[in-house]
């Protein structure tokens, strides 16, 4: 089954979607590289037009969203594909769709997942250093547990690319090429223009 990429749903399908997000949120608890999220948080993201999900029979088999860092930046995260659908291009499909829809936003992504690192490069995202981010942006994106960071101070996280010898657990930050070029010119500017979102698919 190929499934359907979904950006919005009709009111009559709200309950089906809610159940799907409840089941999905439960699965996130067992993912090593992802932070747990509540179904309510995930649904709010969806209805704000910040998520793309792939659904098969009202079961979420692929998900990605943009979390508002409240700094003028959005973080691409909660990227997940059902184990049975992995290695079939679902991750690339939902990521590329979301990046294309919301190219009006300043988007970054951090990850320790080696598969996601490789996929990000294939999709044209550019790896930069945490040094390139302002402290307020670092503070917003570095929200892992102290056990994972090895410290209570996000500035000293042992997984950051410039603080730790590169390994499979090293955390990298990516932005798309367009934003990487504009980073120095537009980072502190309020003049960046935002275009409208593309038409949504309604089920």
JSON list of C-alpha atoms in Angstrom, two decimals:
[
{"chain": "A", "resi": 1, "resn": "UNK", "atom": "CA", "xyz": [0.00, 0.00, 0.00]},
{"chain": "A", "resi": 2, "resn": "UNK", "atom": "CA", "xyz": [1.33, 3.41, -1.00]},
{"chain": "A", "resi": 3, "resn": "UNK", "atom": "CA", "xyz": [-0.71, 5.45, 1.48]},
{"chain": "A", "resi": 4, "resn": "UNK", "atom": "CA", "xyz": [-1.66, 9.11, 1.26]},
{"chain": "A", "resi": 5, "resn": "UNK", "atom": "CA", "xyz": [0.24, 12.22, 2.25]},
{"chain": "A", "resi": 6, "resn": "UNK", "atom": "CA", "xyz": [-2.05, 14.31, 4.43]},
{"chain": "A", "resi": 7, "resn": "UNK", "atom": "CA", "xyz": [-1.86, 17.97, 5.46]},
{"chain": "A", "resi": 8, "resn": "UNK", "atom": "CA", "xyz": [-5.47, 18.54, 6.61]},
{"chain": "A", "resi": 9, "resn": "UNK", "atom": "CA", "xyz": [-8.59, 16.47, 7.25]},
{"chain": "A", "resi": 10, "resn": "UNK", "atom": "CA", "xyz": [-12.31, 17.11, 7.08]},
{"chain": "A", "resi": 11, "resn": "UNK", "atom": "CA", "xyz": [-14.16, 17.67, 10.35]},
{"chain": "A", "resi": 12, "resn": "UNK", "atom": "CA", "xyz": [-15.89, 14.30, 10.06]},
{"chain": "A", "resi": 13, "resn": "UNK", "atom": "CA", "xyz": [-12.53, 12.52, 10.18]},
{"chain": "A", "resi": 14, "resn": "UNK", "atom": "CA", "xyz": [-11.28, 14.30, 13.30]},
{"chain": "A", "resi": 15, "resn": "UNK", "atom": "CA", "xyz": [-11.88, 11.33, 15.63]},
{"chain": "A", "resi": 16, "resn": "UNK", "atom": "CA", "xyz": [-10.07, 8.94, 13.28]},
{"chain": "A", "resi": 17, "resn": "UNK", "atom": "CA", "xyz": [-7.12, 11.29, 13.17]},
{"chain": "A", "resi": 18, "resn": "UNK", "atom": "CA", "xyz": [-7.09, 11.68, 16.95]},
{"chain": "A", "resi": 19, "resn": "UNK", "atom": "CA", "xyz": [-6.94, 7.91, 17.43]},
{"chain": "A", "resi": 20, "resn": "UNK", "atom": "CA", "xyz": [-4.15, 7.70, 14.85]},
{"chain": "A", "resi": 21, "resn": "UNK", "atom": "CA", "xyz": [-2.12, 10.33, 16.71]},
{"chain": "A", "resi": 22, "resn": "UNK", "atom": "CA", "xyz": [-2.68, 8.60, 20.06]},
{"chain": "A", "resi": 23, "resn": "UNK", "atom": "CA", "xyz": [-1.27, 5.37, 18.66]},
{"chain": "A", "resi": 24, "resn": "UNK", "atom": "CA", "xyz": [1.59, 7.24, 17.03]},
{"chain": "A", "resi": 25, "resn": "UNK", "atom": "CA", "xyz": [2.50, 9.12, 20.23]},
{"chain": "A", "resi": 26, "resn": "UNK", "atom": "CA", "xyz": [2.69, 5.80, 22.06]},
{"chain": "A", "resi": 27, "resn": "UNK", "atom": "CA", "xyz": [5.16, 4.45, 19.48]},
{"chain": "A", "resi": 28, "resn": "UNK", "atom": "CA", "xyz": [7.43, 7.48, 19.92]},
{"chain": "A", "resi": 29, "resn": "UNK", "atom": "CA", "xyz": [8.20, 6.40, 23.48]},
{"chain": "A", "resi": 30, "resn": "UNK", "atom": "CA", "xyz": [10.28, 3.52, 22.17]},
{"chain": "A", "resi": 31, "resn": "UNK", "atom": "CA", "xyz": [12.32, 5.54, 19.66]},
{"chain": "A", "resi": 32, "resn": "UNK", "atom": "CA", "xyz": [15.94, 6.09, 20.72]},
{"chain": "A", "resi": 33, "resn": "UNK", "atom": "CA", "xyz": [16.54, 9.18, 18.61]},
{"chain": "A", "resi": 34, "resn": "UNK", "atom": "CA", "xyz": [13.20, 10.95, 19.19]},
{"chain": "A", "resi": 35, "resn": "UNK", "atom": "CA", "xyz": [11.74, 12.90, 22.08]},
{"chain": "A", "resi": 36, "resn": "UNK", "atom": "CA", "xyz": [8.31, 11.72, 23.31]},
{"chain": "A", "resi": 37, "resn": "UNK", "atom": "CA", "xyz": [5.36, 13.95, 22.40]},
{"chain": "A", "resi": 38, "resn": "UNK", "atom": "CA", "xyz": [1.73, 13.95, 23.45]},
{"chain": "A", "resi": 39, "resn": "UNK", "atom": "CA", "xyz": [-1.00, 13.29, 20.87]},
{"chain": "A", "resi": 40, "resn": "UNK", "atom": "CA", "xyz": [-2.41, 16.74, 21.63]},
{"chain": "A", "resi": 41, "resn": "UNK", "atom": "CA", "xyz": [0.89, 18.46, 20.84]},
{"chain": "A", "resi": 42, "resn": "UNK", "atom": "CA", "xyz": [1.18, 16.48, 17.61]},
{"chain": "A", "resi": 43, "resn": "UNK", "atom": "CA", "xyz": [-2.36, 17.34, 16.54]},
{"chain": "A", "resi": 44, "resn": "UNK", "atom": "CA", "xyz": [-1.86, 21.05, 17.25]},
{"chain": "A", "resi": 45, "resn": "UNK", "atom": "CA", "xyz": [1.18, 20.96, 14.97]},
{"chain": "A", "resi": 46, "resn": "UNK", "atom": "CA", "xyz": [-0.87, 19.25, 12.28]},
{"chain": "A", "resi": 47, "resn": "UNK", "atom": "CA", "xyz": [-3.71, 21.78, 12.40]},
{"chain": "A", "resi": 48, "resn": "UNK", "atom": "CA", "xyz": [-1.23, 24.68, 12.33]},
{"chain": "A", "resi": 49, "resn": "UNK", "atom": "CA", "xyz": [-0.08, 23.40, 8.95]},
{"chain": "A", "resi": 50, "resn": "UNK", "atom": "CA", "xyz": [3.36, 22.49, 10.27]},
{"chain": "A", "resi": 51, "resn": "UNK", "atom": "CA", "xyz": [3.21, 18.72, 9.71]},
{"chain": "A", "resi": 52, "resn": "UNK", "atom": "CA", "xyz": [3.05, 16.20, 6.91]},
{"chain": "A", "resi": 53, "resn": "UNK", "atom": "CA", "xyz": [1.91, 12.69, 7.71]},
{"chain": "A", "resi": 54, "resn": "UNK", "atom": "CA", "xyz": [1.56, 9.61, 5.59]},
{"chain": "A", "resi": 55, "resn": "UNK", "atom": "CA", "xyz": [-1.49, 7.51, 6.38]},
{"chain": "A", "resi": 56, "resn": "UNK", "atom": "CA", "xyz": [-2.49, 3.99, 5.38]},
{"chain": "A", "resi": 57, "resn": "UNK", "atom": "CA", "xyz": [-5.95, 2.95, 6.53]},
{"chain": "A", "resi": 58, "resn": "UNK", "atom": "CA", "xyz": [-5.97, 5.76, 9.12]},
{"chain": "A", "resi": 59, "resn": "UNK", "atom": "CA", "xyz": [-2.73, 4.48, 10.57]},
{"chain": "A", "resi": 60, "resn": "UNK", "atom": "CA", "xyz": [0.18, 6.91, 10.62]},
{"chain": "A", "resi": 61, "resn": "UNK", "atom": "CA", "xyz": [3.14, 5.30, 8.85]},
{"chain": "A", "resi": 62, "resn": "UNK", "atom": "CA", "xyz": [5.19, 8.46, 8.34]},
{"chain": "A", "resi": 63, "resn": "UNK", "atom": "CA", "xyz": [5.40, 11.77, 10.20]},
{"chain": "A", "resi": 64, "resn": "UNK", "atom": "CA", "xyz": [7.47, 14.95, 10.24]},
{"chain": "A", "resi": 65, "resn": "UNK", "atom": "CA", "xyz": [6.77, 18.37, 11.71]},
{"chain": "A", "resi": 66, "resn": "UNK", "atom": "CA", "xyz": [8.23, 21.83, 12.31]},
{"chain": "A", "resi": 67, "resn": "UNK", "atom": "CA", "xyz": [8.46, 22.86, 15.96]},
{"chain": "A", "resi": 68, "resn": "UNK", "atom": "CA", "xyz": [8.34, 26.61, 16.60]},
{"chain": "A", "resi": 69, "resn": "UNK", "atom": "CA", "xyz": [11.48, 27.56, 18.55]},
{"chain": "A", "resi": 70, "resn": "UNK", "atom": "CA", "xyz": [9.97, 31.02, 19.24]},
{"chain": "A", "resi": 71, "resn": "UNK", "atom": "CA", "xyz": [13.17, 32.61, 17.95]},
{"chain": "A", "resi": 72, "resn": "UNK", "atom": "CA", "xyz": [12.13, 33.14, 14.34]},
{"chain": "A", "resi": 73, "resn": "UNK", "atom": "CA", "xyz": [13.37, 29.61, 13.61]},
{"chain": "A", "resi": 74, "resn": "UNK", "atom": "CA", "xyz": [11.51, 26.32, 13.24]},
{"chain": "A", "resi": 75, "resn": "UNK", "atom": "CA", "xyz": [13.05, 22.93, 13.95]},
{"chain": "A", "resi": 76, "resn": "UNK", "atom": "CA", "xyz": [12.29, 20.02, 11.67]},
{"chain": "A", "resi": 77, "resn": "UNK", "atom": "CA", "xyz": [11.74, 17.07, 13.95]},
{"chain": "A", "resi": 78, "resn": "UNK", "atom": "CA", "xyz": [9.70, 14.11, 15.12]},
{"chain": "A", "resi": 79, "resn": "UNK", "atom": "CA", "xyz": [10.66, 12.47, 11.84]},
{"chain": "A", "resi": 80, "resn": "UNK", "atom": "CA", "xyz": [9.36, 8.91, 12.07]},
{"chain": "A", "resi": 81, "resn": "UNK", "atom": "CA", "xyz": [8.57, 6.08, 9.67]},
{"chain": "A", "resi": 82, "resn": "UNK", "atom": "CA", "xyz": [6.83, 2.85, 10.59]},
{"chain": "A", "resi": 83, "resn": "UNK", "atom": "CA", "xyz": [9.40, 0.01, 10.70]},
{"chain": "A", "resi": 84, "resn": "UNK", "atom": "CA", "xyz": [7.46, -1.92, 8.05]},
{"chain": "A", "resi": 85, "resn": "UNK", "atom": "CA", "xyz": [7.68, 1.08, 5.69]},
{"chain": "A", "resi": 86, "resn": "UNK", "atom": "CA", "xyz": [11.34, 1.93, 6.16]},
{"chain": "A", "resi": 87, "resn": "UNK", "atom": "CA", "xyz": [13.79, 1.78, 3.25]},
{"chain": "A", "resi": 88, "resn": "UNK", "atom": "CA", "xyz": [10.91, 2.54, 0.88]},
{"chain": "A", "resi": 89, "resn": "UNK", "atom": "CA", "xyz": [11.51, 6.29, 0.51]},
{"chain": "A", "resi": 90, "resn": "UNK", "atom": "CA", "xyz": [8.80, 7.39, 2.95]},
{"chain": "A", "resi": 91, "resn": "UNK", "atom": "CA", "xyz": [11.15, 9.52, 5.05]},
{"chain": "A", "resi": 92, "resn": "UNK", "atom": "CA", "xyz": [12.50, 11.33, 2.01]},
{"chain": "A", "resi": 93, "resn": "UNK", "atom": "CA", "xyz": [8.98, 11.81, 0.66]},
{"chain": "A", "resi": 94, "resn": "UNK", "atom": "CA", "xyz": [7.50, 13.45, 3.75]},
{"chain": "A", "resi": 95, "resn": "UNK", "atom": "CA", "xyz": [10.61, 15.54, 4.47]},
{"chain": "A", "resi": 96, "resn": "UNK", "atom": "CA", "xyz": [10.85, 16.88, 0.93]},
{"chain": "A", "resi": 97, "resn": "UNK", "atom": "CA", "xyz": [7.13, 17.70, 0.89]},
{"chain": "A", "resi": 98, "resn": "UNK", "atom": "CA", "xyz": [7.28, 19.61, 4.16]},
{"chain": "A", "resi": 99, "resn": "UNK", "atom": "CA", "xyz": [10.43, 21.51, 3.20]},
{"chain": "A", "resi": 100, "resn": "UNK", "atom": "CA", "xyz": [8.87, 22.45, -0.12]},
{"chain": "A", "resi": 101, "resn": "UNK", "atom": "CA", "xyz": [5.58, 23.57, 1.48]},
{"chain": "A", "resi": 102, "resn": "UNK", "atom": "CA", "xyz": [7.21, 25.68, 4.18]},
{"chain": "A", "resi": 103, "resn": "UNK", "atom": "CA", "xyz": [10.21, 27.17, 2.42]},
{"chain": "A", "resi": 104, "resn": "UNK", "atom": "CA", "xyz": [8.92, 30.50, 3.74]},
{"chain": "A", "resi": 105, "resn": "UNK", "atom": "CA", "xyz": [10.23, 29.59, 7.20]},
{"chain": "A", "resi": 106, "resn": "UNK", "atom": "CA", "xyz": [13.72, 29.54, 8.70]},
{"chain": "A", "resi": 107, "resn": "UNK", "atom": "CA", "xyz": [14.24, 25.83, 9.27]},
{"chain": "A", "resi": 108, "resn": "UNK", "atom": "CA", "xyz": [16.94, 23.90, 11.07]},
{"chain": "A", "resi": 109, "resn": "UNK", "atom": "CA", "xyz": [17.25, 20.28, 12.08]},
{"chain": "A", "resi": 110, "resn": "UNK", "atom": "CA", "xyz": [19.41, 18.52, 14.67]},
{"chain": "A", "resi": 111, "resn": "UNK", "atom": "CA", "xyz": [19.93, 14.77, 14.71]},
{"chain": "A", "resi": 112, "resn": "UNK", "atom": "CA", "xyz": [22.11, 11.98, 16.06]},
{"chain": "A", "resi": 113, "resn": "UNK", "atom": "CA", "xyz": [20.52, 9.43, 13.72]},
{"chain": "A", "resi": 114, "resn": "UNK", "atom": "CA", "xyz": [23.07, 8.38, 11.05]},
{"chain": "A", "resi": 115, "resn": "UNK", "atom": "CA", "xyz": [20.33, 7.47, 8.58]},
{"chain": "A", "resi": 116, "resn": "UNK", "atom": "CA", "xyz": [18.71, 10.89, 8.92]},
{"chain": "A", "resi": 117, "resn": "UNK", "atom": "CA", "xyz": [22.10, 12.58, 8.59]},
{"chain": "A", "resi": 118, "resn": "UNK", "atom": "CA", "xyz": [22.67, 10.90, 5.24]},
{"chain": "A", "resi": 119, "resn": "UNK", "atom": "CA", "xyz": [19.11, 11.56, 4.06]},
{"chain": "A", "resi": 120, "resn": "UNK", "atom": "CA", "xyz": [19.36, 15.24, 4.99]},
{"chain": "A", "resi": 121, "resn": "UNK", "atom": "CA", "xyz": [22.38, 15.67, 2.75]},
{"chain": "A", "resi": 122, "resn": "UNK", "atom": "CA", "xyz": [20.59, 13.89, -0.10]},
{"chain": "A", "resi": 123, "resn": "UNK", "atom": "CA", "xyz": [17.67, 16.31, 0.23]},
{"chain": "A", "resi": 124, "resn": "UNK", "atom": "CA", "xyz": [19.94, 19.31, -0.09]},
{"chain": "A", "resi": 125, "resn": "UNK", "atom": "CA", "xyz": [20.14, 20.30, 3.56]},
{"chain": "A", "resi": 126, "resn": "UNK", "atom": "CA", "xyz": [23.48, 21.77, 4.53]},
{"chain": "A", "resi": 127, "resn": "UNK", "atom": "CA", "xyz": [25.37, 20.84, 7.69]},
{"chain": "A", "resi": 128, "resn": "UNK", "atom": "CA", "xyz": [26.52, 23.79, 9.77]},
{"chain": "A", "resi": 129, "resn": "UNK", "atom": "CA", "xyz": [28.03, 24.02, 13.24]},
{"chain": "A", "resi": 130, "resn": "UNK", "atom": "CA", "xyz": [26.26, 24.80, 16.49]},
{"chain": "A", "resi": 131, "resn": "UNK", "atom": "CA", "xyz": [28.72, 27.72, 16.55]},
{"chain": "A", "resi": 132, "resn": "UNK", "atom": "CA", "xyz": [26.65, 29.25, 13.73]},
{"chain": "A", "resi": 133, "resn": "UNK", "atom": "CA", "xyz": [23.54, 29.46, 15.92]},
{"chain": "A", "resi": 134, "resn": "UNK", "atom": "CA", "xyz": [22.84, 32.26, 18.35]},
{"chain": "A", "resi": 135, "resn": "UNK", "atom": "CA", "xyz": [22.70, 31.19, 22.03]},
{"chain": "A", "resi": 136, "resn": "UNK", "atom": "CA", "xyz": [18.92, 31.69, 22.16]},
{"chain": "A", "resi": 137, "resn": "UNK", "atom": "CA", "xyz": [18.47, 29.30, 19.23]},
{"chain": "A", "resi": 138, "resn": "UNK", "atom": "CA", "xyz": [20.81, 26.75, 20.78]},
{"chain": "A", "resi": 139, "resn": "UNK", "atom": "CA", "xyz": [18.89, 26.99, 24.05]},
{"chain": "A", "resi": 140, "resn": "UNK", "atom": "CA", "xyz": [15.61, 26.36, 22.23]},
{"chain": "A", "resi": 141, "resn": "UNK", "atom": "CA", "xyz": [16.81, 23.36, 20.25]},
{"chain": "A", "resi": 142, "resn": "UNK", "atom": "CA", "xyz": [18.97, 21.69, 22.93]},
{"chain": "A", "resi": 143, "resn": "UNK", "atom": "CA", "xyz": [16.20, 20.19, 25.07]},
{"chain": "A", "resi": 144, "resn": "UNK", "atom": "CA", "xyz": [17.43, 16.62, 25.49]},
{"chain": "A", "resi": 145, "resn": "UNK", "atom": "CA", "xyz": [17.58, 15.08, 28.97]},
{"chain": "A", "resi": 146, "resn": "UNK", "atom": "CA", "xyz": [20.64, 15.73, 31.13]},
{"chain": "A", "resi": 147, "resn": "UNK", "atom": "CA", "xyz": [21.40, 12.00, 30.92]},
{"chain": "A", "resi": 148, "resn": "UNK", "atom": "CA", "xyz": [21.63, 12.19, 27.13]},
{"chain": "A", "resi": 149, "resn": "UNK", "atom": "CA", "xyz": [23.58, 15.46, 27.10]},
{"chain": "A", "resi": 150, "resn": "UNK", "atom": "CA", "xyz": [25.90, 14.37, 29.91]},
{"chain": "A", "resi": 151, "resn": "UNK", "atom": "CA", "xyz": [25.31, 17.70, 31.65]},
{"chain": "A", "resi": 152, "resn": "UNK", "atom": "CA", "xyz": [22.61, 20.04, 32.94]},
{"chain": "A", "resi": 153, "resn": "UNK", "atom": "CA", "xyz": [24.05, 22.86, 30.81]},
{"chain": "A", "resi": 154, "resn": "UNK", "atom": "CA", "xyz": [23.02, 22.70, 27.15]},
{"chain": "A", "resi": 155, "resn": "UNK", "atom": "CA", "xyz": [26.13, 24.68, 26.21]},
{"chain": "A", "resi": 156, "resn": "UNK", "atom": "CA", "xyz": [28.30, 21.77, 27.34]},
{"chain": "A", "resi": 157, "resn": "UNK", "atom": "CA", "xyz": [26.34, 18.93, 25.74]},
{"chain": "A", "resi": 158, "resn": "UNK", "atom": "CA", "xyz": [28.80, 16.11, 25.04]},
{"chain": "A", "resi": 159, "resn": "UNK", "atom": "CA", "xyz": [27.10, 15.29, 21.73]},
{"chain": "A", "resi": 160, "resn": "UNK", "atom": "CA", "xyz": [27.52, 18.66, 20.03]},
{"chain": "A", "resi": 161, "resn": "UNK", "atom": "CA", "xyz": [29.60, 18.58, 16.88]},
{"chain": "A", "resi": 162, "resn": "UNK", "atom": "CA", "xyz": [32.27, 20.95, 18.19]},
{"chain": "A", "resi": 163, "resn": "UNK", "atom": "CA", "xyz": [32.58, 19.59, 21.72]},
{"chain": "A", "resi": 164, "resn": "UNK", "atom": "CA", "xyz": [32.90, 15.87, 21.13]},
{"chain": "A", "resi": 165, "resn": "UNK", "atom": "CA", "xyz": [35.00, 13.68, 18.85]},
{"chain": "A", "resi": 166, "resn": "UNK", "atom": "CA", "xyz": [32.78, 12.71, 15.91]},
{"chain": "A", "resi": 167, "resn": "UNK", "atom": "CA", "xyz": [31.05, 9.38, 16.45]},
{"chain": "A", "resi": 168, "resn": "UNK", "atom": "CA", "xyz": [27.74, 7.74, 15.64]},
{"chain": "A", "resi": 169, "resn": "UNK", "atom": "CA", "xyz": [26.21, 9.67, 18.56]},
{"chain": "A", "resi": 170, "resn": "UNK", "atom": "CA", "xyz": [27.44, 13.09, 17.49]},
{"chain": "A", "resi": 171, "resn": "UNK", "atom": "CA", "xyz": [24.61, 15.60, 17.07]},
{"chain": "A", "resi": 172, "resn": "UNK", "atom": "CA", "xyz": [24.70, 17.71, 13.91]},
{"chain": "A", "resi": 173, "resn": "UNK", "atom": "CA", "xyz": [22.63, 20.70, 12.84]},
{"chain": "A", "resi": 174, "resn": "UNK", "atom": "CA", "xyz": [21.37, 21.17, 9.28]},
{"chain": "A", "resi": 175, "resn": "UNK", "atom": "CA", "xyz": [19.66, 23.99, 7.38]},
{"chain": "A", "resi": 176, "resn": "UNK", "atom": "CA", "xyz": [18.64, 24.15, 3.74]},
{"chain": "A", "resi": 177, "resn": "UNK", "atom": "CA", "xyz": [21.06, 25.72, 1.28]},
{"chain": "A", "resi": 178, "resn": "UNK", "atom": "CA", "xyz": [18.97, 28.82, 0.74]},
{"chain": "A", "resi": 179, "resn": "UNK", "atom": "CA", "xyz": [18.87, 29.61, 4.45]},
{"chain": "A", "resi": 180, "resn": "UNK", "atom": "CA", "xyz": [22.54, 28.79, 4.88]},
{"chain": "A", "resi": 181, "resn": "UNK", "atom": "CA", "xyz": [23.37, 31.47, 2.31]},
{"chain": "A", "resi": 182, "resn": "UNK", "atom": "CA", "xyz": [21.04, 33.97, 3.98]},
{"chain": "A", "resi": 183, "resn": "UNK", "atom": "CA", "xyz": [22.13, 33.13, 7.53]},
{"chain": "A", "resi": 184, "resn": "UNK", "atom": "CA", "xyz": [24.49, 36.08, 8.00]},
{"chain": "A", "resi": 185, "resn": "UNK", "atom": "CA", "xyz": [22.29, 38.55, 6.11]},
{"chain": "A", "resi": 186, "resn": "UNK", "atom": "CA", "xyz": [18.89, 37.63, 7.45]},
{"chain": "A", "resi": 187, "resn": "UNK", "atom": "CA", "xyz": [19.40, 36.04, 10.86]},
{"chain": "A", "resi": 188, "resn": "UNK", "atom": "CA", "xyz": [18.73, 39.16, 12.93]},
{"chain": "A", "resi": 189, "resn": "UNK", "atom": "CA", "xyz": [16.51, 40.90, 10.39]},
{"chain": "A", "resi": 190, "resn": "UNK", "atom": "CA", "xyz": [12.76, 41.33, 10.55]},
{"chain": "A", "resi": 191, "resn": "UNK", "atom": "CA", "xyz": [12.58, 42.13, 6.84]},
{"chain": "A", "resi": 192, "resn": "UNK", "atom": "CA", "xyz": [12.61, 38.54, 5.53]},
{"chain": "A", "resi": 193, "resn": "UNK", "atom": "CA", "xyz": [9.48, 38.04, 3.47]},
{"chain": "A", "resi": 194, "resn": "UNK", "atom": "CA", "xyz": [7.34, 34.95, 3.99]},
{"chain": "A", "resi": 195, "resn": "UNK", "atom": "CA", "xyz": [5.37, 33.46, 1.16]},
{"chain": "A", "resi": 196, "resn": "UNK", "atom": "CA", "xyz": [1.99, 31.75, 1.47]},
{"chain": "A", "resi": 197, "resn": "UNK", "atom": "CA", "xyz": [1.66, 28.03, 2.10]},
{"chain": "A", "resi": 198, "resn": "UNK", "atom": "CA", "xyz": [0.84, 25.71, -0.76]},
{"chain": "A", "resi": 199, "resn": "UNK", "atom": "CA", "xyz": [-2.64, 24.26, -1.14]},
{"chain": "A", "resi": 200, "resn": "UNK", "atom": "CA", "xyz": [-3.38, 21.50, 1.37]},
{"chain": "A", "resi": 201, "resn": "UNK", "atom": "CA", "xyz": [-4.72, 18.08, 0.59]},
{"chain": "A", "resi": 202, "resn": "UNK", "atom": "CA", "xyz": [-7.99, 17.33, 2.40]},
{"chain": "A", "resi": 203, "resn": "UNK", "atom": "CA", "xyz": [-9.19, 13.82, 3.20]}
]
